[in-house]
PDB file of C-alpha atoms in Angstrom:
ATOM      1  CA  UNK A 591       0.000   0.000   0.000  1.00 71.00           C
ATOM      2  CA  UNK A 592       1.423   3.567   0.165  1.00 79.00           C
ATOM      3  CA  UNK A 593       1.358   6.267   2.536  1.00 83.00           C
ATOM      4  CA  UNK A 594       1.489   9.887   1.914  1.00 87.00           C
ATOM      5  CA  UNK A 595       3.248  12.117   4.608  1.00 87.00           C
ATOM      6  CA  UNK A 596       2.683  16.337   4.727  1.00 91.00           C
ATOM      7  CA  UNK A 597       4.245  18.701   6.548  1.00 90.00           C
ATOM      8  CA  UNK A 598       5.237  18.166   9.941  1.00 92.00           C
ATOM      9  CA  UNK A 599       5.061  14.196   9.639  1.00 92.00           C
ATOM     10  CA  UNK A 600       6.912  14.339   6.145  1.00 91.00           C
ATOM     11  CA  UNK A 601       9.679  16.374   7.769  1.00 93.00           C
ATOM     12  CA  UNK A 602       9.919  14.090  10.915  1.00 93.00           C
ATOM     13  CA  UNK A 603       9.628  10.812   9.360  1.00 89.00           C
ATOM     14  CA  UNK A 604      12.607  12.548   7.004  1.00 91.00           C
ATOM     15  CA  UNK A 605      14.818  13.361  10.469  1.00 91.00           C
ATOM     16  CA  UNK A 606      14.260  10.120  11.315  1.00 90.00           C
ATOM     17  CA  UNK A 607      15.010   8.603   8.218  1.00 90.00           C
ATOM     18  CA  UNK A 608      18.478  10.460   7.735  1.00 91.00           C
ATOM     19  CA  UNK A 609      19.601  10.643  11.430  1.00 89.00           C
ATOM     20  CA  UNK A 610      18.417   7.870  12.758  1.00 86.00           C
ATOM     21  CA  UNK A 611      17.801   4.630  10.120  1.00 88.00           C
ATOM     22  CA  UNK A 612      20.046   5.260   7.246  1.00 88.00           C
ATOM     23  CA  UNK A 613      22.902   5.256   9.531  1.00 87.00           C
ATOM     24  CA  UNK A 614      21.583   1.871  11.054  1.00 85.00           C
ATOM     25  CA  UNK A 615      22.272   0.332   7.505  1.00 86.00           C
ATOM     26  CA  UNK A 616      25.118  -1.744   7.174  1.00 85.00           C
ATOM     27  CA  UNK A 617      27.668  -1.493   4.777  1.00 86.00           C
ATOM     28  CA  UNK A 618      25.610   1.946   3.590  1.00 87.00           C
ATOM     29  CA  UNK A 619      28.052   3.945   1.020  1.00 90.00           C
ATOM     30  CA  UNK A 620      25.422   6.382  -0.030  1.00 89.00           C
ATOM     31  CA  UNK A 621      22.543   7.013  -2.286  1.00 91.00           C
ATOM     32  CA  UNK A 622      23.150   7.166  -6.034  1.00 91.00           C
ATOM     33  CA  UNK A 623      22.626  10.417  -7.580  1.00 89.00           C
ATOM     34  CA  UNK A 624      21.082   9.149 -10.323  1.00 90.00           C
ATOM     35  CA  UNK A 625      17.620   7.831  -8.720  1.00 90.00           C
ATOM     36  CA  UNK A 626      15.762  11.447  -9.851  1.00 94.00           C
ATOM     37  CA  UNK A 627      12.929  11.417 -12.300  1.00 92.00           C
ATOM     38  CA  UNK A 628      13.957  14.097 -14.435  1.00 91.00           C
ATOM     39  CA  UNK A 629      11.184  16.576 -12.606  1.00 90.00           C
ATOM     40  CA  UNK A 630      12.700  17.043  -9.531  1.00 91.00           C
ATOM     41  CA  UNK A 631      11.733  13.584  -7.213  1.00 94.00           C
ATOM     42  CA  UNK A 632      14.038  11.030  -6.003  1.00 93.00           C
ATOM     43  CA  UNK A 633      13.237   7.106  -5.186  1.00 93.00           C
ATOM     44  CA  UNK A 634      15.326   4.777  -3.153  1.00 90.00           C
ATOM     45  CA  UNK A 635      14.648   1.488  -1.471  1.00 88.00           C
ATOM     46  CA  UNK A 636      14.784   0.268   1.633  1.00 84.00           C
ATOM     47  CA  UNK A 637      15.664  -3.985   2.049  1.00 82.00           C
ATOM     48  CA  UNK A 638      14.856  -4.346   5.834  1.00 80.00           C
ATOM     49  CA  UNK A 639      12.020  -2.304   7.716  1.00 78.00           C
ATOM     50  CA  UNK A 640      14.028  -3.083  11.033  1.00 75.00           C
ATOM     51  CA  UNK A 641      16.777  -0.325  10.261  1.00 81.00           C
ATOM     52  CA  UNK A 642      13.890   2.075  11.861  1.00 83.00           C
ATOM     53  CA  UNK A 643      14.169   1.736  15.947  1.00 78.00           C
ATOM     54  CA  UNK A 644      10.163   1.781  16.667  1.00 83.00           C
ATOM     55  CA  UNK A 645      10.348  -1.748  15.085  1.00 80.00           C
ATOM     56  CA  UNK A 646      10.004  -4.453  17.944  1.00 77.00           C
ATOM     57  CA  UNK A 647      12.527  -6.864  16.640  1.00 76.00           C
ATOM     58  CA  UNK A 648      10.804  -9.553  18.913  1.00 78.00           C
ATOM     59  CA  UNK A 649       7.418  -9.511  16.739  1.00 78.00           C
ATOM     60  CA  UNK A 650       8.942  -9.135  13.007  1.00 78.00           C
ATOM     61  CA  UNK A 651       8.180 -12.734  11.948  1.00 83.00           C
ATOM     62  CA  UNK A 652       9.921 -11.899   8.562  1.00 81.00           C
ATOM     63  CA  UNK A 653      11.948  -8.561   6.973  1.00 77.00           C
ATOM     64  CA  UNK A 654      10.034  -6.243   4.404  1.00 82.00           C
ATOM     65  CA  UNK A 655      11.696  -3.854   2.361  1.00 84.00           C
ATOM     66  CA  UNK A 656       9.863   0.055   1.577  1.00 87.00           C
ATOM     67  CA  UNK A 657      10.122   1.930  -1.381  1.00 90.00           C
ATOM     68  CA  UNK A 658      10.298   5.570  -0.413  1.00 88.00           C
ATOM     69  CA  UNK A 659      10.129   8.547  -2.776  1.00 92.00           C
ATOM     70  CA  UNK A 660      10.738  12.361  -2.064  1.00 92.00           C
ATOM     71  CA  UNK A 661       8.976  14.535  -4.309  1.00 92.00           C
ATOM     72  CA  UNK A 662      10.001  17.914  -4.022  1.00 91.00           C
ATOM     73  CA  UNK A 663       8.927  21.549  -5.766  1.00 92.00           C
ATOM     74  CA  UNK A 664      12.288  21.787  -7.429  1.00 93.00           C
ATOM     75  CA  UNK A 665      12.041  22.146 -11.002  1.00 92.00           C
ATOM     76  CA  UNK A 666      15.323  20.224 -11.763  1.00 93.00           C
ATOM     77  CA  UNK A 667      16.947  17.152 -10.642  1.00 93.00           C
ATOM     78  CA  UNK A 668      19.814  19.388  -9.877  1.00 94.00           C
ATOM     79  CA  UNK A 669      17.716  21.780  -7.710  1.00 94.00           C
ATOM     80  CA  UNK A 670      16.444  18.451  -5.793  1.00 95.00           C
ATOM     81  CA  UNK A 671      20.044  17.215  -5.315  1.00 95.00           C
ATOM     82  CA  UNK A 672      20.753  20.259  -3.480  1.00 95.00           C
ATOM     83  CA  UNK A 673      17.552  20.655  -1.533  1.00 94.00           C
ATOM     84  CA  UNK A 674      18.242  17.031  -0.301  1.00 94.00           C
ATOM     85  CA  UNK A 675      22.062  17.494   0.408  1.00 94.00           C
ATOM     86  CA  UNK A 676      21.156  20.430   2.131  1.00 93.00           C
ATOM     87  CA  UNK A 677      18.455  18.025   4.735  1.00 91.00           C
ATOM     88  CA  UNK A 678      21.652  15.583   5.293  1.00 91.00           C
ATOM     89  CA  UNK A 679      20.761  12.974   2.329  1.00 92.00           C
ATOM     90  CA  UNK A 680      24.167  11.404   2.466  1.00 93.00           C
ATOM     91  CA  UNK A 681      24.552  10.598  -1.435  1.00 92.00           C
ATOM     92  CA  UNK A 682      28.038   8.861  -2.710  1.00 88.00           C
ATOM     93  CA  UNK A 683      30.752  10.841  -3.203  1.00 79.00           C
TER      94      UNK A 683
END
């Protein structure tokens, strides 16, 4: 199913996301660069649902990965890169 987050939620669930459960990844080099649509949005995956910490390890009976995509006002995938640099998106080098 998906989920549509606004304002305040989009912006937490985004401080979590970058602060808190990307760093959780292992082996994490950074996000490509090259996951924008051409119109400003950027899509990455997720494998495991348990890099988030409100996940009860005890009751996960099996791992789910999330597709998660940012869609921004930026009217370039250049102006998106920077707008998501500038929140902490840790993309590769």
């Amino acid at each position: 199913f998906c989920v549509t987050l606004r304002r305040y939620r989009m912006y937490e669930f985004l401080d979590r996301l970058i602060v808190t459960a990307i760093p959780r990844i292992r082996d994490f080099r950074g996000f490509s660069s090259h996951s924008f649509d051409g119109r400003g949005n950027y899509s990455f995956g997720v494998s495991e649902q348990t890099i988030f910490p409100e996940i009860n390890l005890d009751k996960v009976d099996r791992t789910q990965g999330l597709n998660i995509t940012v869609c921004t006002s930026a009217n370039t995938d250049e102006e998106a890169f920077w707008l998501l640099k500038f929140f902490g998106f840790p993309f590769k080098q």
